[in-house]
């Protein structure tokens, strides 16, 4: 499904759907598993979730979250780490138990990374899989940090970042050379295993990649195009896809 609306309206609608899913699970004493993204795109959604917690008493006590990715080499307290981002925009403002939050650890020695990634996958499965996965999209069609060339079968792993990705992140890091070269990301298979996927893409600079992802060939050159093979994806845009 493709929905075109303003960013704020998308944030409200998705926020409400997440709140509803949390409440439905709570009523049957179950938990909801959310897959979360970083970047500027989901910020209005996180603001809406914080608002729902504060003003509509939505509790996140029965929610588990798995973040898509994290830069290698950044400490949790580094302002550009995704760990810091998630606390700043969401986790510090809601009542989610700390133990329910999973974000790939970017500071592990490389020799431990493979086992760690396998553990990340197992934890998702143990909790019953991701119910709702939130995604943004990179200008080169990456999702999470699944850069062009990422296979449909890829799982959580260490990846090298594309030049365009590092260039896009350069202003936040005050220089290209300060942008980490590697990251840990959930794989395409991990993402495609989510029961429901919501991809958010706002602004003209996302139009080309989003259009290709939805209407173009399915190819590992544009990893977001694999989403065409998923049976429950909502594409939320503020532009027309034609
Ligand atoms: C990074 C993240 C992606 C995100 C993308 C777009 O590459 N790893 O998950 O979708 O940035 O970010 P923004 O929403 O700021 O455009």
PDB file of C-alpha atoms and ligand atoms in Angstrom:
ATOM      1  CA  UNK A   1       0.000   0.000   0.000  1.00  0.00           C
ATOM      2  CA  UNK A   2       1.272   3.484  -0.848  1.00  0.00           C
ATOM      3  CA  UNK A   3       0.019   6.397   1.266  1.00  0.00           C
ATOM      4  CA  UNK A   4       0.769  10.000   0.335  1.00  0.00           C
ATOM      5  CA  UNK A   5       0.227  12.556   3.091  1.00  0.00           C
ATOM      6  CA  UNK A   6       2.060  15.141   5.179  1.00  0.00           C
ATOM      7  CA  UNK A   7       4.842  13.990   7.484  1.00  0.00           C
ATOM      8  CA  UNK A   8       2.804  14.960  10.539  1.00  0.00           C
ATOM      9  CA  UNK A   9      -0.261  13.045   9.414  1.00  0.00           C
ATOM     10  CA  UNK A  10       1.841   9.946   8.711  1.00  0.00           C
ATOM     11  CA  UNK A  11       3.417  10.246  12.162  1.00  0.00           C
ATOM     12  CA  UNK A  12      -0.031  10.485  13.780  1.00  0.00           C
ATOM     13  CA  UNK A  13      -1.471   7.549  11.869  1.00  0.00           C
ATOM     14  CA  UNK A  14       1.513   5.244  12.393  1.00  0.00           C
ATOM     15  CA  UNK A  15       1.737   6.313  16.040  1.00  0.00           C
ATOM     16  CA  UNK A  16      -1.899   5.436  16.537  1.00  0.00           C
ATOM     17  CA  UNK A  17      -1.455   2.058  14.814  1.00  0.00           C
ATOM     18  CA  UNK A  18       1.508   1.221  17.055  1.00  0.00           C
ATOM     19  CA  UNK A  19      -0.421   2.292  20.165  1.00  0.00           C
ATOM     20  CA  UNK A  20      -3.340   0.141  19.061  1.00  0.00           C
ATOM     21  CA  UNK A  21      -1.060  -2.859  18.487  1.00  0.00           C
ATOM     22  CA  UNK A  22       0.527  -2.387  21.938  1.00  0.00           C
ATOM     23  CA  UNK A  23      -2.906  -2.213  23.558  1.00  0.00           C
ATOM     24  CA  UNK A  24      -4.196  -5.286  21.705  1.00  0.00           C
ATOM     25  CA  UNK A  25      -1.181  -7.307  22.865  1.00  0.00           C
ATOM     26  CA  UNK A  26      -1.487  -5.982  26.416  1.00  0.00           C
ATOM     27  CA  UNK A  27      -5.080  -7.150  26.646  1.00  0.00           C
ATOM     28  CA  UNK A  28      -3.986 -10.731  25.979  1.00  0.00           C
ATOM     29  CA  UNK A  29      -0.887 -10.435  28.195  1.00  0.00           C
ATOM     30  CA  UNK A  30       1.451 -10.542  25.241  1.00  0.00           C
ATOM     31  CA  UNK A  31       4.282  -8.303  24.120  1.00  0.00           C
ATOM     32  CA  UNK A  32       4.776  -6.329  20.922  1.00  0.00           C
ATOM     33  CA  UNK A  33       8.117  -6.388  19.118  1.00  0.00           C
ATOM     34  CA  UNK A  34       9.033  -3.234  17.221  1.00  0.00           C
ATOM     35  CA  UNK A  35      11.868  -2.865  14.733  1.00  0.00           C
ATOM     36  CA  UNK A  36      13.115   0.722  14.838  1.00  0.00           C
ATOM     37  CA  UNK A  37      15.038   3.004  12.517  1.00  0.00           C
ATOM     38  CA  UNK A  38      17.134   6.117  13.054  1.00  0.00           C
ATOM     39  CA  UNK A  39      17.746   9.178  10.876  1.00  0.00           C
ATOM     40  CA  UNK A  40      15.698  12.341  10.602  1.00  0.00           C
ATOM     41  CA  UNK A  41      12.734  10.582   8.962  1.00  0.00           C
ATOM     42  CA  UNK A  42      11.231   8.754  11.989  1.00  0.00           C
ATOM     43  CA  UNK A  43      11.718  11.651  14.446  1.00  0.00           C
ATOM     44  CA  UNK A  44       8.111  12.969  14.068  1.00  0.00           C
ATOM     45  CA  UNK A  45       6.853   9.418  14.683  1.00  0.00           C
ATOM     46  CA  UNK A  46       8.933   9.140  17.871  1.00  0.00           C
ATOM     47  CA  UNK A  47       7.590  12.526  19.000  1.00  0.00           C
ATOM     48  CA  UNK A  48       4.095  11.210  18.441  1.00  0.00           C
ATOM     49  CA  UNK A  49       4.810   8.036  20.443  1.00  0.00           C
ATOM     50  CA  UNK A  50       6.132  10.172  23.315  1.00  0.00           C
ATOM     51  CA  UNK A  51       2.991  12.306  23.099  1.00  0.00           C
ATOM     52  CA  UNK A  52       0.767   9.201  23.158  1.00  0.00           C
ATOM     53  CA  UNK A  53       2.628   7.988  26.232  1.00  0.00           C
ATOM     54  CA  UNK A  54       2.265  11.325  28.034  1.00  0.00           C
ATOM     55  CA  UNK A  55      -1.200  12.353  26.965  1.00  0.00           C
ATOM     56  CA  UNK A  56      -3.011   9.100  26.201  1.00  0.00           C
ATOM     57  CA  UNK A  57      -1.374   6.920  28.866  1.00  0.00           C
ATOM     58  CA  UNK A  58       0.010   4.480  26.354  1.00  0.00           C
ATOM     59  CA  UNK A  59       2.453   2.266  28.225  1.00  0.00           C
ATOM     60  CA  UNK A  60       5.455   0.615  26.570  1.00  0.00           C
ATOM     61  CA  UNK A  61       5.986  -1.875  29.385  1.00  0.00           C
ATOM     62  CA  UNK A  62       5.022  -4.788  27.131  1.00  0.00           C
ATOM     63  CA  UNK A  63       7.131  -3.599  24.182  1.00  0.00           C
ATOM     64  CA  UNK A  64      10.482  -4.943  22.991  1.00  0.00           C
ATOM     65  CA  UNK A  65      12.493  -2.984  20.437  1.00  0.00           C
ATOM     66  CA  UNK A  66      15.247  -3.959  18.037  1.00  0.00           C
ATOM     67  CA  UNK A  67      17.115  -1.237  16.229  1.00  0.00           C
ATOM     68  CA  UNK A  68      18.191  -1.810  12.677  1.00  0.00           C
ATOM     69  CA  UNK A  69      21.769  -0.710  12.941  1.00  0.00           C
ATOM     70  CA  UNK A  70      24.656   1.058  14.682  1.00  0.00           C
ATOM     71  CA  UNK A  71      27.958   2.551  13.587  1.00  0.00           C
ATOM     72  CA  UNK A  72      31.061   0.546  14.468  1.00  0.00           C
ATOM     73  CA  UNK A  73      33.434   2.249  16.841  1.00  0.00           C
ATOM     74  CA  UNK A  74      31.042   4.716  18.453  1.00  0.00           C
ATOM     75  CA  UNK A  75      30.470   4.590  22.194  1.00  0.00           C
ATOM     76  CA  UNK A  76      26.851   4.735  23.382  1.00  0.00           C
ATOM     77  CA  UNK A  77      27.424   8.270  24.657  1.00  0.00           C
ATOM     78  CA  UNK A  78      28.713   9.545  21.286  1.00  0.00           C
ATOM     79  CA  UNK A  79      26.079  12.066  20.102  1.00  0.00           C
ATOM     80  CA  UNK A  80      26.032  10.533  16.617  1.00  0.00           C
ATOM     81  CA  UNK A  81      25.615   6.956  17.839  1.00  0.00           C
ATOM     82  CA  UNK A  82      22.214   5.447  17.174  1.00  0.00           C
ATOM     83  CA  UNK A  83      22.098   4.406  20.808  1.00  0.00           C
ATOM     84  CA  UNK A  84      22.292   8.083  21.828  1.00  0.00           C
ATOM     85  CA  UNK A  85      19.751   9.029  19.143  1.00  0.00           C
ATOM     86  CA  UNK A  86      17.187   6.507  20.359  1.00  0.00           C
ATOM     87  CA  UNK A  87      17.478   7.603  23.979  1.00  0.00           C
ATOM     88  CA  UNK A  88      17.283  11.254  23.033  1.00  0.00           C
ATOM     89  CA  UNK A  89      14.245  10.897  20.785  1.00  0.00           C
ATOM     90  CA  UNK A  90      12.314   8.041  22.349  1.00  0.00           C
ATOM     91  CA  UNK A  91      13.560   5.773  25.120  1.00  0.00           C
ATOM     92  CA  UNK A  92      14.283   8.473  27.722  1.00  0.00           C
ATOM     93  CA  UNK A  93      10.693   9.699  27.428  1.00  0.00           C
ATOM     94  CA  UNK A  94       8.648   6.495  27.621  1.00  0.00           C
ATOM     95  CA  UNK A  95       8.283   3.703  30.178  1.00  0.00           C
ATOM     96  CA  UNK A  96       9.924   0.886  28.201  1.00  0.00           C
ATOM     97  CA  UNK A  97      11.979  -1.405  30.493  1.00  0.00           C
ATOM     98  CA  UNK A  98      15.705  -0.947  29.755  1.00  0.00           C
ATOM     99  CA  UNK A  99      16.109  -4.703  29.325  1.00  0.00           C
ATOM    100  CA  UNK A 100      13.593  -4.677  26.479  1.00  0.00           C
ATOM    101  CA  UNK A 101      15.768  -2.409  24.317  1.00  0.00           C
ATOM    102  CA  UNK A 102      18.122  -3.986  21.775  1.00  0.00           C
ATOM    103  CA  UNK A 103      20.495  -1.903  19.672  1.00  0.00           C
ATOM    104  CA  UNK A 104      23.464  -3.468  17.879  1.00  0.00           C
ATOM    105  CA  UNK A 105      26.638  -2.880  19.868  1.00  0.00           C
ATOM    106  CA  UNK A 106      29.112  -0.940  17.767  1.00  0.00           C
ATOM    107  CA  UNK A 107      32.093  -1.164  20.081  1.00  0.00           C
ATOM    108  CA  UNK A 108      32.756  -4.910  20.089  1.00  0.00           C
ATOM    109  CA  UNK A 109      36.133  -6.186  18.993  1.00  0.00           C
ATOM    110  CA  UNK A 110      35.778  -7.516  15.478  1.00  0.00           C
ATOM    111  CA  UNK A 111      36.507 -11.096  16.501  1.00  0.00           C
ATOM    112  CA  UNK A 112      33.317 -11.166  18.620  1.00  0.00           C
ATOM    113  CA  UNK A 113      31.046  -9.511  16.081  1.00  0.00           C
ATOM    114  CA  UNK A 114      29.855 -12.621  14.201  1.00  0.00           C
ATOM    115  CA  UNK A 115      28.697 -14.422  17.340  1.00  0.00           C
ATOM    116  CA  UNK A 116      27.121 -11.245  18.598  1.00  0.00           C
ATOM    117  CA  UNK A 117      25.145 -10.858  15.352  1.00  0.00           C
ATOM    118  CA  UNK A 118      23.931 -14.452  15.504  1.00  0.00           C
ATOM    119  CA  UNK A 119      22.798 -13.743  19.081  1.00  0.00           C
ATOM    120  CA  UNK A 120      20.898 -10.652  17.886  1.00  0.00           C
ATOM    121  CA  UNK A 121      19.028 -12.772  15.349  1.00  0.00           C
ATOM    122  CA  UNK A 122      18.264 -15.430  17.948  1.00  0.00           C
ATOM    123  CA  UNK A 123      16.909 -12.875  20.397  1.00  0.00           C
ATOM    124  CA  UNK A 124      14.479 -11.557  17.758  1.00  0.00           C
ATOM    125  CA  UNK A 125      13.291 -15.095  17.074  1.00  0.00           C
ATOM    126  CA  UNK A 126      13.018 -15.970  20.763  1.00  0.00           C
ATOM    127  CA  UNK A 127      10.645 -13.048  21.226  1.00  0.00           C
ATOM    128  CA  UNK A 128       8.459 -14.269  18.369  1.00  0.00           C
ATOM    129  CA  UNK A 129       9.814 -12.089  15.554  1.00  0.00           C
ATOM    130  CA  UNK A 130       9.295  -8.428  14.723  1.00  0.00           C
ATOM    131  CA  UNK A 131       5.634  -7.408  14.605  1.00  0.00           C
ATOM    132  CA  UNK A 132       6.094  -3.958  13.064  1.00  0.00           C
ATOM    133  CA  UNK A 133       9.295  -2.800  11.382  1.00  0.00           C
ATOM    134  CA  UNK A 134       9.804   0.927  10.818  1.00  0.00           C
ATOM    135  CA  UNK A 135      12.155   1.814   7.962  1.00  0.00           C
ATOM    136  CA  UNK A 136      13.643   4.888   6.365  1.00  0.00           C
ATOM    137  CA  UNK A 137      15.508   4.730   3.079  1.00  0.00           C
ATOM    138  CA  UNK A 138      18.923   5.971   1.990  1.00  0.00           C
ATOM    139  CA  UNK A 139      19.309   7.898  -1.256  1.00  0.00           C
ATOM    140  CA  UNK A 140      21.016   4.848  -2.753  1.00  0.00           C
ATOM    141  CA  UNK A 141      18.084   2.627  -1.777  1.00  0.00           C
ATOM    142  CA  UNK A 142      19.685   1.173   1.346  1.00  0.00           C
ATOM    143  CA  UNK A 143      17.554   0.156   4.302  1.00  0.00           C
ATOM    144  CA  UNK A 144      19.158  -0.146   7.700  1.00  0.00           C
ATOM    145  CA  UNK A 145      22.735  -0.205   6.461  1.00  0.00           C
ATOM    146  CA  UNK A 146      22.055  -2.789   3.766  1.00  0.00           C
ATOM    147  CA  UNK A 147      23.978  -1.053   1.039  1.00  0.00           C
ATOM    148  CA  UNK A 148      23.699  -1.889  -2.672  1.00  0.00           C
ATOM    149  CA  UNK A 149      24.987  -5.427  -3.163  1.00  0.00           C
ATOM    150  CA  UNK A 150      23.331  -6.740   0.028  1.00  0.00           C
ATOM    151  CA  UNK A 151      21.723 -10.093  -0.669  1.00  0.00           C
ATOM    152  CA  UNK A 152      18.118 -11.037   0.056  1.00  0.00           C
ATOM    153  CA  UNK A 153      19.490 -13.770   2.337  1.00  0.00           C
ATOM    154  CA  UNK A 154      21.685 -11.466   4.431  1.00  0.00           C
ATOM    155  CA  UNK A 155      21.290 -11.470   8.221  1.00  0.00           C
ATOM    156  CA  UNK A 156      22.640  -9.209  10.969  1.00  0.00           C
ATOM    157  CA  UNK A 157      26.308  -8.549  10.202  1.00  0.00           C
ATOM    158  CA  UNK A 158      29.159  -6.066   9.980  1.00  0.00           C
ATOM    159  CA  UNK A 159      29.118  -4.074   6.735  1.00  0.00           C
ATOM    160  CA  UNK A 160      31.211  -1.440   5.025  1.00  0.00           C
ATOM    161  CA  UNK A 161      29.333   1.806   4.419  1.00  0.00           C
ATOM    162  CA  UNK A 162      28.893   3.143   0.891  1.00  0.00           C
ATOM    163  CA  UNK A 163      30.625   6.361  -0.089  1.00  0.00           C
ATOM    164  CA  UNK A 164      27.255   8.136  -0.623  1.00  0.00           C
ATOM    165  CA  UNK A 165      26.058   7.048   2.822  1.00  0.00           C
ATOM    166  CA  UNK A 166      29.164   8.428   4.488  1.00  0.00           C
ATOM    167  CA  UNK A 167      28.899  11.620   2.438  1.00  0.00           C
ATOM    168  CA  UNK A 168      25.269  12.093   3.526  1.00  0.00           C
ATOM    169  CA  UNK A 169      26.305  11.616   7.166  1.00  0.00           C
ATOM    170  CA  UNK A 170      29.352  13.923   6.896  1.00  0.00           C
ATOM    171  CA  UNK A 171      27.661  17.189   8.052  1.00  0.00           C
ATOM    172  CA  UNK A 172      26.451  15.535  11.277  1.00  0.00           C
ATOM    173  CA  UNK A 173      29.974  14.258  11.935  1.00  0.00           C
ATOM    174  CA  UNK A 174      31.542  17.577  10.912  1.00  0.00           C
ATOM    175  CA  UNK A 175      33.523  16.014   8.106  1.00  0.00           C
ATOM    176  CA  UNK A 176      33.563  12.946   5.859  1.00  0.00           C
ATOM    177  CA  UNK A 177      36.648  11.498   7.524  1.00  0.00           C
ATOM    178  CA  UNK A 178      34.921  11.429  10.905  1.00  0.00           C
ATOM    179  CA  UNK A 179      32.110   9.196   9.608  1.00  0.00           C
ATOM    180  CA  UNK A 180      32.715   5.572  10.604  1.00  0.00           C
ATOM    181  CA  UNK A 181      33.475   3.257   7.677  1.00  0.00           C
ATOM    182  CA  UNK A 182      31.701   0.226   9.112  1.00  0.00           C
ATOM    183  CA  UNK A 183      28.433  -0.556  10.836  1.00  0.00           C
ATOM    184  CA  UNK A 184      26.415  -3.465  12.171  1.00  0.00           C
ATOM    185  CA  UNK A 185      23.059  -3.861  10.486  1.00  0.00           C
ATOM    186  CA  UNK A 186      20.152  -6.252  10.502  1.00  0.00           C
ATOM    187  CA  UNK A 187      20.130  -8.075   7.179  1.00  0.00           C
ATOM    188  CA  UNK A 188      17.585  -8.111   4.394  1.00  0.00           C
ATOM    189  CA  UNK A 189      16.333 -11.498   5.557  1.00  0.00           C
ATOM    190  CA  UNK A 190      15.934 -10.155   9.102  1.00  0.00           C
ATOM    191  CA  UNK A 191      13.912  -7.195   7.843  1.00  0.00           C
ATOM    192  CA  UNK A 192      11.865  -9.277   5.421  1.00  0.00           C
ATOM    193  CA  UNK A 193      10.905 -11.628   8.287  1.00  0.00           C
ATOM    194  CA  UNK A 194       8.976  -8.824  10.023  1.00  0.00           C
ATOM    195  CA  UNK A 195       5.232  -9.382  10.003  1.00  0.00           C
ATOM    196  CA  UNK A 196       4.500  -5.826   8.931  1.00  0.00           C
ATOM    197  CA  UNK A 197       6.812  -3.206   7.421  1.00  0.00           C
ATOM    198  CA  UNK A 198       6.266   0.552   7.301  1.00  0.00           C
ATOM    199  CA  UNK A 199       8.718   2.451   5.106  1.00  0.00           C
ATOM    200  CA  UNK A 200       8.771   6.217   5.549  1.00  0.00           C
ATOM    201  CA  UNK A 201      10.279   8.394   2.809  1.00  0.00           C
ATOM    202  CA  UNK A 202       9.928  12.156   2.906  1.00  0.00           C
ATOM    203  CA  UNK A 203      11.340  14.895   0.715  1.00  0.00           C
ATOM    204  CA  UNK A 204      12.304  15.179  -2.929  1.00  0.00           C
ATOM    205  CA  UNK A 205      15.756  13.719  -2.311  1.00  0.00           C
ATOM    206  CA  UNK A 206      14.152  10.381  -1.424  1.00  0.00           C
ATOM    207  CA  UNK A 207      11.786  10.307  -4.392  1.00  0.00           C
ATOM    208  CA  UNK A 208      14.067   8.615  -6.920  1.00  0.00           C
ATOM    209  CA  UNK A 209      15.144   5.759  -4.649  1.00  0.00           C
ATOM    210  CA  UNK A 210      11.610   5.226  -3.306  1.00  0.00           C
ATOM    211  CA  UNK A 211      10.081   5.186  -6.768  1.00  0.00           C
ATOM    212  CA  UNK A 212      12.658   2.687  -7.976  1.00  0.00           C
ATOM    213  CA  UNK A 213      12.120   0.567  -4.861  1.00  0.00           C
ATOM    214  CA  UNK A 214       8.382   0.375  -5.479  1.00  0.00           C
ATOM    215  CA  UNK A 215       8.164   0.313  -9.273  1.00  0.00           C
ATOM    216  CA  UNK A 216      11.585  -0.818 -10.460  1.00  0.00           C
ATOM    217  CA  UNK A 217      13.204  -4.222 -10.843  1.00  0.00           C
ATOM    218  CA  UNK A 218      13.867  -6.263  -7.739  1.00  0.00           C
ATOM    219  CA  UNK A 219      17.629  -6.139  -7.433  1.00  0.00           C
ATOM    220  CA  UNK A 220      20.324  -6.168  -4.794  1.00  0.00           C
ATOM    221  CA  UNK A 221      21.590  -2.973  -6.418  1.00  0.00           C
ATOM    222  CA  UNK A 222      18.664  -1.274  -4.665  1.00  0.00           C
ATOM    223  CA  UNK A 223      18.013  -3.308  -1.504  1.00  0.00           C
ATOM    224  CA  UNK A 224      14.702  -1.558  -0.728  1.00  0.00           C
ATOM    225  CA  UNK A 225      13.307  -3.156  -3.925  1.00  0.00           C
ATOM    226  CA  UNK A 226      13.245  -6.524  -2.108  1.00  0.00           C
ATOM    227  CA  UNK A 227      10.319  -5.151  -0.114  1.00  0.00           C
ATOM    228  CA  UNK A 228       8.162  -5.784  -3.196  1.00  0.00           C
ATOM    229  CA  UNK A 229       8.362  -9.460  -2.211  1.00  0.00           C
ATOM    230  CA  UNK A 230       6.877  -8.800   1.233  1.00  0.00           C
ATOM    231  CA  UNK A 231       3.129  -9.221   1.664  1.00  0.00           C
ATOM    232  CA  UNK A 232       2.494  -6.425   4.166  1.00  0.00           C
ATOM    233  CA  UNK A 233       4.396  -3.219   3.386  1.00  0.00           C
ATOM    234  CA  UNK A 234       3.047   0.306   3.735  1.00  0.00           C
ATOM    235  CA  UNK A 235       5.043   2.995   1.937  1.00  0.00           C
ATOM    236  CA  UNK A 236       4.424   6.384   3.573  1.00  0.00           C
ATOM    237  CA  UNK A 237       5.535   9.326   1.441  1.00  0.00           C
ATOM    238  CA  UNK A 238       4.891  13.028   1.094  1.00  0.00           C
ATOM    239  CA  UNK A 239       5.330  12.885  -2.678  1.00  0.00           C
ATOM    240  CA  UNK A 240       3.556  11.271  -5.568  1.00  0.00           C
ATOM    241  CA  UNK A 241       4.906   7.946  -6.849  1.00  0.00           C
ATOM    242  CA  UNK A 242       4.333   8.039 -10.610  1.00  0.00           C
TER     243      UNK A 242
HETATM  244  C1  LIG B   1      20.975   5.966   7.729  1.00  0.00           C
HETATM  245  C2  LIG B   1      20.253   4.890   8.523  1.00  0.00           C
HETATM  246  C3  LIG B   1      19.008   4.433   7.798  1.00  0.00           C
HETATM  247  C4  LIG B   1      18.170   5.643   7.429  1.00  0.00           C
HETATM  248  C5  LIG B   1      18.959   6.549   6.525  1.00  0.00           C
HETATM  249  C6  LIG B   1      18.197   7.772   6.078  1.00  0.00           C
HETATM  250  O1  LIG B   1      21.650   5.416   6.681  1.00  0.00           O
HETATM  251  N1  LIG B   1      21.098   3.765   8.763  1.00  0.00           N
HETATM  252  O2  LIG B   1      18.279   3.530   8.619  1.00  0.00           O
HETATM  253  O3  LIG B   1      16.988   5.220   6.791  1.00  0.00           O
HETATM  254  O4  LIG B   1      20.112   6.981   7.243  1.00  0.00           O
HETATM  255  O5  LIG B   1      18.274   8.795   7.038  1.00  0.00           O
HETATM  256  P1  LIG B   1      17.356  10.077   7.028  1.00  0.00           P
HETATM  257  O6  LIG B   1      16.030   9.649   7.529  1.00  0.00           O
HETATM  258  O7  LIG B   1      18.032  11.034   7.960  1.00  0.00           O
HETATM  259  O8  LIG B   1      17.311  10.573   5.634  1.00  0.00           O
END
